[in-house]
Coordinates of C-alpha atoms in Angstrom, one line a residue:
X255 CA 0.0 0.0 0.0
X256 CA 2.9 2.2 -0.7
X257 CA 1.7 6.0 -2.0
X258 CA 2.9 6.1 -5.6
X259 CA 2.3 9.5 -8.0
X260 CA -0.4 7.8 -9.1
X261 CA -2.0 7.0 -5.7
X262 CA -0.9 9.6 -3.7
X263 CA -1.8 9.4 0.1
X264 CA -3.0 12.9 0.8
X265 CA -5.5 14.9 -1.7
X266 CA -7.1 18.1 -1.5
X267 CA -10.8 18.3 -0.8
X268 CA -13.6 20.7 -2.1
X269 CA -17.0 21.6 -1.4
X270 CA -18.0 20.0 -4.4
X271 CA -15.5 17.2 -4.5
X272 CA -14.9 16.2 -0.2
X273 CA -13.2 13.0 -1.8
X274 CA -10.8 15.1 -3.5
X275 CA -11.8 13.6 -6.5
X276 CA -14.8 11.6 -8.3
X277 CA -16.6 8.8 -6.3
X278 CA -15.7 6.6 -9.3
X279 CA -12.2 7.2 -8.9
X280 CA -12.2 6.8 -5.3
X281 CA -14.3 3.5 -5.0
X282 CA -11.8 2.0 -7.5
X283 CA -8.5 3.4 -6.1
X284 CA -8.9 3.9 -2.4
X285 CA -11.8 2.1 -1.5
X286 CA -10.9 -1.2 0.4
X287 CA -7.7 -0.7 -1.1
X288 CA -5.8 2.0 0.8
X289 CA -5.8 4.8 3.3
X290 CA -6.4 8.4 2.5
X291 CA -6.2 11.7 4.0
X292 CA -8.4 14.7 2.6
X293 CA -7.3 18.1 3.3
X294 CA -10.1 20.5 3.3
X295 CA -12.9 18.0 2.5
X296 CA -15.6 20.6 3.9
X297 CA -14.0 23.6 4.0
X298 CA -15.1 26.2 6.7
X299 CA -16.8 23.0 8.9
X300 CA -18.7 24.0 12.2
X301 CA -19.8 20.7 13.9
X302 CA -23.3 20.2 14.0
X303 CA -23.6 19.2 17.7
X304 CA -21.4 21.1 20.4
X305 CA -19.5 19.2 23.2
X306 CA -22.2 19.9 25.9
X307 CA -25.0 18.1 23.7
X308 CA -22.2 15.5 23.3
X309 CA -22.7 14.8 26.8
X310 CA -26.0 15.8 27.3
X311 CA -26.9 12.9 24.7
X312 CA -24.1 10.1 26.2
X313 CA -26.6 10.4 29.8
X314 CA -29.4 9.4 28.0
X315 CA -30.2 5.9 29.2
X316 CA -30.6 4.5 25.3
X317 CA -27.4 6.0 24.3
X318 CA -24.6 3.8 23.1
X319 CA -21.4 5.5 25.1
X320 CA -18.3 4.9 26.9
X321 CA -16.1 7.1 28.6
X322 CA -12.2 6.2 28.8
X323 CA -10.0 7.3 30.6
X324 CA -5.9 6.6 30.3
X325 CA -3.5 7.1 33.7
X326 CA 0.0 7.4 31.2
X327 CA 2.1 7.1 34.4
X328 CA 0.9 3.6 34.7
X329 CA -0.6 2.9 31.0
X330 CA -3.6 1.8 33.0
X331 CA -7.3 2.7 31.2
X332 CA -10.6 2.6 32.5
X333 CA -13.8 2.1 30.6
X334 CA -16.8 3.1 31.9
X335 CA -19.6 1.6 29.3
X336 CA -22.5 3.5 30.8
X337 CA -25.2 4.6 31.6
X338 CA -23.3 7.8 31.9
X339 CA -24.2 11.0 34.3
X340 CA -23.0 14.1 35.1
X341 CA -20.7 13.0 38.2
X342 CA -18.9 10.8 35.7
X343 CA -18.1 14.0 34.0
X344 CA -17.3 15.8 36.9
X345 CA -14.2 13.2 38.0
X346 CA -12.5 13.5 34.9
X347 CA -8.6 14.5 34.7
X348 CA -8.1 17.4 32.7
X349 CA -6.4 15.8 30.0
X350 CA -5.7 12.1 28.8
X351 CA -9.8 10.8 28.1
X352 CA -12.2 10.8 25.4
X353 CA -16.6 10.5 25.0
X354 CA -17.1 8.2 22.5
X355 CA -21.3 7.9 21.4
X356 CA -22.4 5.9 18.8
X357 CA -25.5 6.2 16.7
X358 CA -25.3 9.9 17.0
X359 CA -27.3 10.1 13.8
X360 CA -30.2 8.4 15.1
X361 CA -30.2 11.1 17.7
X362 CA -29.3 14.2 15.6
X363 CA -31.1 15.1 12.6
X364 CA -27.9 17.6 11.7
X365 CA -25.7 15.1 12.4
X366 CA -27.6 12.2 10.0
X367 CA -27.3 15.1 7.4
X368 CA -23.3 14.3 7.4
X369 CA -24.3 11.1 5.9
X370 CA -25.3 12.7 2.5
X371 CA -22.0 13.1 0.9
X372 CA -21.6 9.3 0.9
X373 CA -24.5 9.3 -1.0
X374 CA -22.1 7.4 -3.5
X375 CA -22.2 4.1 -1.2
X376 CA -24.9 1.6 -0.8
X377 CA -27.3 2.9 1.9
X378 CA -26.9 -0.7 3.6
X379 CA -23.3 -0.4 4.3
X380 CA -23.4 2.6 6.4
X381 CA -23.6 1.8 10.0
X382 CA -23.7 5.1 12.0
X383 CA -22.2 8.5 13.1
X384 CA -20.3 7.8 16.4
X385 CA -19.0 11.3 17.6
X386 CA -15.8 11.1 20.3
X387 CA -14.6 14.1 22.2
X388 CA -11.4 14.3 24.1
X389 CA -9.4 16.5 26.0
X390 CA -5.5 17.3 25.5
X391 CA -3.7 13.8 24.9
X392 CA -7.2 12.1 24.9
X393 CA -7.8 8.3 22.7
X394 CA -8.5 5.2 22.7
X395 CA -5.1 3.6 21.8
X396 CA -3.8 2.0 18.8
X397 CA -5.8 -0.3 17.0
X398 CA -7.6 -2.0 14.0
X399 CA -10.9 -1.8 12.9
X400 CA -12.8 -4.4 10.8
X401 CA -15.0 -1.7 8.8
X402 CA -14.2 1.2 6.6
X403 CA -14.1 4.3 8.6
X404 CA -14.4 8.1 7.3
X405 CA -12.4 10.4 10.4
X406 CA -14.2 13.4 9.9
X407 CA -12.3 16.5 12.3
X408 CA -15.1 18.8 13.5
X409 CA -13.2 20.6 16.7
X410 CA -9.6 21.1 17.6
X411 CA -7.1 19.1 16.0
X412 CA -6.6 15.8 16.5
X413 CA -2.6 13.7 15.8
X414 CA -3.4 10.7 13.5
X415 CA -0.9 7.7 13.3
X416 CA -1.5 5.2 10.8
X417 CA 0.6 2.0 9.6
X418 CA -0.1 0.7 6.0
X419 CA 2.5 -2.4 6.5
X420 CA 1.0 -5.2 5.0
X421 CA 3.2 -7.2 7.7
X422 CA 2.4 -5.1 10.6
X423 CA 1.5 -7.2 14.0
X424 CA -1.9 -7.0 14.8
X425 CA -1.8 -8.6 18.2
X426 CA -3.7 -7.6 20.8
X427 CA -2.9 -6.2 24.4
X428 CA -4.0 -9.0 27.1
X429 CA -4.0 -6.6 29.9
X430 CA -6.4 -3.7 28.2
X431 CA -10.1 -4.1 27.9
X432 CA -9.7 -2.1 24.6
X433 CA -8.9 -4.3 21.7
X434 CA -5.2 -1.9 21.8
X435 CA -2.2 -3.3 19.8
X436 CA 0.9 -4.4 21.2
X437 CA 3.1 -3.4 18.8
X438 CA 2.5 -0.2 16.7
X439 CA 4.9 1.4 14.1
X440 CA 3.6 4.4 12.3
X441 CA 4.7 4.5 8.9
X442 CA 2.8 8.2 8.4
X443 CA 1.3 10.6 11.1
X444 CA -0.8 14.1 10.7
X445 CA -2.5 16.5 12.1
X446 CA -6.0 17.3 11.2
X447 CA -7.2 20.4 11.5
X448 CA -11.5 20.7 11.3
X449 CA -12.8 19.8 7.9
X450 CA -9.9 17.5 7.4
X451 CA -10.9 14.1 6.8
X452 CA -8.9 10.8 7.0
X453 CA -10.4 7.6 4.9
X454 CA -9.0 4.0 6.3
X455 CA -10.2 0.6 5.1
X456 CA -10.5 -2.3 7.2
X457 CA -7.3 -3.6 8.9
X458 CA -5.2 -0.3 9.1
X459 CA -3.6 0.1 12.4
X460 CA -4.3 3.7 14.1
X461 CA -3.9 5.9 16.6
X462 CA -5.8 9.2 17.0
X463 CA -4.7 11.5 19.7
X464 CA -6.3 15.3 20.9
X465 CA -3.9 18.0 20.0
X466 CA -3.2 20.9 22.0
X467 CA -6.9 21.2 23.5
X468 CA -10.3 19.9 23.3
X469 CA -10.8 18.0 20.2
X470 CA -14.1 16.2 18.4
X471 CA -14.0 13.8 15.6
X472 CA -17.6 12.3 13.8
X473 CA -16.9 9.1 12.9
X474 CA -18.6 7.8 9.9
X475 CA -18.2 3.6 10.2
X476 CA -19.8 1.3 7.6
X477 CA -21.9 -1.6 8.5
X478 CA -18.8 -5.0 7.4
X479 CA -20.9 -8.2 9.0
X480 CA -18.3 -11.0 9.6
X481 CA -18.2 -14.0 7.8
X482 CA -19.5 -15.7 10.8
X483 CA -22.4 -13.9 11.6
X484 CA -23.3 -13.8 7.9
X485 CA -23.2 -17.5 8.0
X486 CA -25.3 -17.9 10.7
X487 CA -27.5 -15.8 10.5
X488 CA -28.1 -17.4 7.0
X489 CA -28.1 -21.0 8.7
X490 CA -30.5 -20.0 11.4
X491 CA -32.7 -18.9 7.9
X492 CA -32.6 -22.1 6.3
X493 CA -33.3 -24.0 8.9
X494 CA -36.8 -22.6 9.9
X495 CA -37.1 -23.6 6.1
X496 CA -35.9 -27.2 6.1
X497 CA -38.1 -30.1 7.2
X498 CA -37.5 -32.2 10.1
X499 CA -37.7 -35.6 7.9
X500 CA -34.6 -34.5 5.9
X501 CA -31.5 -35.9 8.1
X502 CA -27.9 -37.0 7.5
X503 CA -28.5 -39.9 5.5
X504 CA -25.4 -42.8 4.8
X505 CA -27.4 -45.3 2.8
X506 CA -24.5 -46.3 1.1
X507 CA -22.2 -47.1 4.5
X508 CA -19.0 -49.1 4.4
X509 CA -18.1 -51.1 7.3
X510 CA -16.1 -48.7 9.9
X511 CA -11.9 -49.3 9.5
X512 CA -11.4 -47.0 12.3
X513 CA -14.0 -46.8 15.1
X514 CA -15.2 -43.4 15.4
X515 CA -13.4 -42.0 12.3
X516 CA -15.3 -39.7 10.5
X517 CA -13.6 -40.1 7.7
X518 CA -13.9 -38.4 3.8
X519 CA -17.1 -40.0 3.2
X520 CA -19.1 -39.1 6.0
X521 CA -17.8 -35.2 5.3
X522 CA -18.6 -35.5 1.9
X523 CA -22.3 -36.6 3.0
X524 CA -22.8 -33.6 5.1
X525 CA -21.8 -31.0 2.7
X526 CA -24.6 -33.1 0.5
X527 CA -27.3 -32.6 3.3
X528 CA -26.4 -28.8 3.9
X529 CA -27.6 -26.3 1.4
X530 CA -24.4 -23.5 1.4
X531 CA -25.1 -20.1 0.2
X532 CA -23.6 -21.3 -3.5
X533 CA -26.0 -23.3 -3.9
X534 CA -29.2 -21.6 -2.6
X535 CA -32.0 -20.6 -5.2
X536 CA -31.0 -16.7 -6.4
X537 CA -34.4 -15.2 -5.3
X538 CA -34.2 -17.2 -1.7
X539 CA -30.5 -16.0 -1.0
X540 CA -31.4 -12.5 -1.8
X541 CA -34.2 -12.8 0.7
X542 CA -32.4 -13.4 3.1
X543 CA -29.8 -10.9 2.8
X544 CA -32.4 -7.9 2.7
X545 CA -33.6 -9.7 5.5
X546 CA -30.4 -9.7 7.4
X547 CA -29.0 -6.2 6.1
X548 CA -32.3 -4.2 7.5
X549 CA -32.3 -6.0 10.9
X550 CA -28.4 -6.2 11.3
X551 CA -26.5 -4.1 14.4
X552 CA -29.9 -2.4 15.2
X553 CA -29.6 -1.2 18.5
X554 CA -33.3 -0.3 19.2
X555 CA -36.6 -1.8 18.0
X556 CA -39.3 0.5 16.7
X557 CA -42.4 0.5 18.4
X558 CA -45.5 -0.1 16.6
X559 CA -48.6 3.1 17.4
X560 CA -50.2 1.9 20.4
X561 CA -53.5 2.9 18.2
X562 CA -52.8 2.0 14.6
X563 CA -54.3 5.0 12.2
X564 CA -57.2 3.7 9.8
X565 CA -57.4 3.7 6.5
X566 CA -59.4 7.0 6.4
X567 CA -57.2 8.6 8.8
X568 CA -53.8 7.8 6.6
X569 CA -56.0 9.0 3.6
X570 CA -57.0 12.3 5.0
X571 CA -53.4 13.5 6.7
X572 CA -52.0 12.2 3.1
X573 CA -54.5 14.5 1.3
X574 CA -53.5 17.5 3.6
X575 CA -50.0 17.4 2.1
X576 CA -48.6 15.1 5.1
X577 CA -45.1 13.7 4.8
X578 CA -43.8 10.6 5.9
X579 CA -40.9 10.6 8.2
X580 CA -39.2 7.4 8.5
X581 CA -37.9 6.5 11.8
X582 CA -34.1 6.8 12.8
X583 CA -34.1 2.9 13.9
X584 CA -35.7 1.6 10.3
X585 CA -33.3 0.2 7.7
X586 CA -34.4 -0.1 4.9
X587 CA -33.4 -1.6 1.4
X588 CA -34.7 -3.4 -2.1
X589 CA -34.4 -5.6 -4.5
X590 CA -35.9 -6.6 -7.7
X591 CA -36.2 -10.5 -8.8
X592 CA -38.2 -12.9 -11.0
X593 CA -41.5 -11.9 -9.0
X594 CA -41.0 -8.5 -9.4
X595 CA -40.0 -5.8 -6.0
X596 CA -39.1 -6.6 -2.2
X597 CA -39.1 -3.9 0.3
X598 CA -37.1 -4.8 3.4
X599 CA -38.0 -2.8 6.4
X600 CA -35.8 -4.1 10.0
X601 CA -35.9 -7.7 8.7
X602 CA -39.1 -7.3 7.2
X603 CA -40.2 -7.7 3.4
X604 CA -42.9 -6.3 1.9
X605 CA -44.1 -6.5 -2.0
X606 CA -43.3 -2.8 -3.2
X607 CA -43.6 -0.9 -7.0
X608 CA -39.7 0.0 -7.6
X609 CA -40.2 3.7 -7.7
X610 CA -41.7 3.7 -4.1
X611 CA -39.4 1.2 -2.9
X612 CA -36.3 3.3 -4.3
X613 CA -38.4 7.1 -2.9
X614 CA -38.5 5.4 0.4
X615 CA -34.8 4.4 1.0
X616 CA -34.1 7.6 -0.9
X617 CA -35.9 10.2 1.2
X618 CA -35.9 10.6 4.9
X619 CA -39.3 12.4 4.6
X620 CA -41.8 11.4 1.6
X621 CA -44.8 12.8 0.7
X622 CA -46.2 11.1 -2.6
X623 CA -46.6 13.3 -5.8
X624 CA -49.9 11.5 -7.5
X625 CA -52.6 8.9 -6.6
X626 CA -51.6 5.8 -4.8
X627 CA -52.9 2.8 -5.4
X628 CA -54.5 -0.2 -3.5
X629 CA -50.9 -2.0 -3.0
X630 CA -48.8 1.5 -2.8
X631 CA -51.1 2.5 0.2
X632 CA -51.4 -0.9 1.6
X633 CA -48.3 -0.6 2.3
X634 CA -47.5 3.0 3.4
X635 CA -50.2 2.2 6.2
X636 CA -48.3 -1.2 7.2
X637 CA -45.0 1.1 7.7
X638 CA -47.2 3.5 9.6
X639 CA -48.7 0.9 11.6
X640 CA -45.3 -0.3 12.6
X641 CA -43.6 2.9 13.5
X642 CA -41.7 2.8 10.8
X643 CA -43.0 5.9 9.1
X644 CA -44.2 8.5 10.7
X645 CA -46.7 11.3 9.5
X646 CA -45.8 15.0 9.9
X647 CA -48.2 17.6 9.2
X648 CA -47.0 20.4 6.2
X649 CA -46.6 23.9 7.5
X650 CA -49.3 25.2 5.5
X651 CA -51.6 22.6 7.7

């Protein structure tokens, strides 16, 4: 991952280019590939959300946050994983910790709006805005993480290390409950000023330390499911689907040469009895996955209305020029097979026409431009129903 002329490591943002180039040219050069650092990707940034409703937001009860605190004399840390309050706040040192909140977007509705310059990426791989603020000499420690990761610097500066060594030891501390390397060896190190922004795929060791004063970051993380959970989330699928009459099966059994061997026919028999993802039916894989993507890492549940709105009452606030907001906890995504549209809504699917099914992933708040029909409204009031749209008035209502 060496910087070459042709892949340099640092670019220059703009307002109308925050990659410092096209989408297309960062997807195939950058993306997954290597780490790059974007002077001036939004020039003249003022964060949307100020330290104090930082940790206003990390006391809330529901809130996702841990405060951590390093002692450097003794490289001890401390990580308290909530439910924050204000005394926790109030025994800090004045340097060497750091607010980290997670889900910030679902909180912040100027905070989700950072999520519309990576408009470019599929709205199912992006996981969340976590927000971190720390005072002088404030982190987390070296480490890796498993999922691309966009370091946006909204306050303060912060000193970023990185290593791109392919060979770089990734072992962990045993001694730390943060997942903290034991070995680190930047190969490049900056300091970000706000509106700076640092791009690092999966894998990339790290280090980001507060610089000189207090310091916030918004940290935009994509959603990367393991191999493991993928698999069995996929196997828990299948096998609500599968029969209990279908069982390993050895009808054509040799007599045993090695008691309790299980030997190269009995493993070829189970991958015969287990139906892997390569060979699952197209439309039932795809299922799944919408499935999966629209239900995985939600932290909260919606609620369904504790008095579900008729049909004429839907109608009526529709006909007034309502919108429909969709709630912060709904993921939603689509696809299109052989029997036409799927709308997946939190692990839900729903038959959907296209264009709504793209308006509604598109739009946080939709208000339809025409006549629906029966299925178009059928649905909209299932959504409703569910919590996951919800109906504002217009302000000429």
């Amino acid at each position: 991952m060496t910087p070459t002329p042709e892949f340099p490591i640092e670019v220059r943002g703009s307002a109308t280019q925050p990659l410092g180039m096209s989408p297309a040219r960062f997807l195939r050069d950058y993306w997954q590939k290597r780490p790059l650092l974007i002077r001036n990707a939004f020039p003249d940034f003022e964060p949307p959300l100020q330290p104090d409703d930082l940790a206003g937001l990390a006391c809330e009860p529901a809130a996702l946050a841990r405060l951590i605190v390093h002692d450097p004399k003794r490289d001890r840390w401390h990580v308290n994983p909530g439910p924050l309050s204000e005394a926790d706040f109030a025994r800090t040192p004045d340097s060497h910790w750091t607010l980290l909140v997670q889900d910030v977007d679902k909180w912040d509705a100027d905070v989700a709006r950072l999520l519309e310059p990576f408009s470019f990426l599929p709205s199912w791989r992006v996981d969340d805005v976590m927000v971190s603020y720390a005072e002088p000499e404030g982190g987390v420690g070296a480490h890796v993480d498993q999922y691309d990761v966009f370091l946006l610097q909204g306050l303060g500066q912060r000193h970023w290390a990185i290593s791109d060594d392919p060979l770089a030891p990734k072992a962990f501390r045993p001694d730390v409950e943060l997942k903290q390397l034991v070995s680190f060896e930047p190969t490049h190190e900056w300091l970000l000023q706000p509106g700076d922004m640092l791009y690092l795929p999966p894998g990339v060791p790290h280090d980001g330390v507060a610089f000189g004063g207090p310091c916030m970051t918004f940290s935009v993380g994509m959603r990367a499911p393991s191999q493991a959970e993928m698999t069995g989330d996929l196997a828990d699928y299948i096998a609500d689907l599968l029969p209990d009459e279908l069982r390993y099966a050895d009808p054509d059994l040799k007599p045993a040469r090695a008691t309790g061997e299980i030997d190269r026919a009995a493993l070829a028999r189970i991958v015969d009895a287990l139906p892997f993802a390569a060979a699952l039916d197209e439309a039932l894989l795809r299922d799944w996955f919408g499935r999966f993507i629209t239900r995985y890492r939600n932290a909260q549940v919606v609620a369904p209305l504790e008095r579900p709105l008729t049909d004429a009452a839907l109608r009526k606030q529709l006909a007034a020029g309502a919108s429909l907001l969709r709630h912060p906890w709904s993921r939603l995504a689509w696809s299109r097979g052989r029997n036409g549209c799927t709308l997946y809504v939190s692990g839900q699917a729903h038959a959907a026409a296209p264009a709504l099914a793209q308006a509604l992933c598109e739009q946080r708040a939709w208000r339809p431009s025409g006549p629906l029909d029966d299925l178009e409204f059928g649905l909209l009031r299932t959504l409703v129903n569910e919590g996951h749209l919800l109906p504002r008035k217009s302000r000429r209502q």
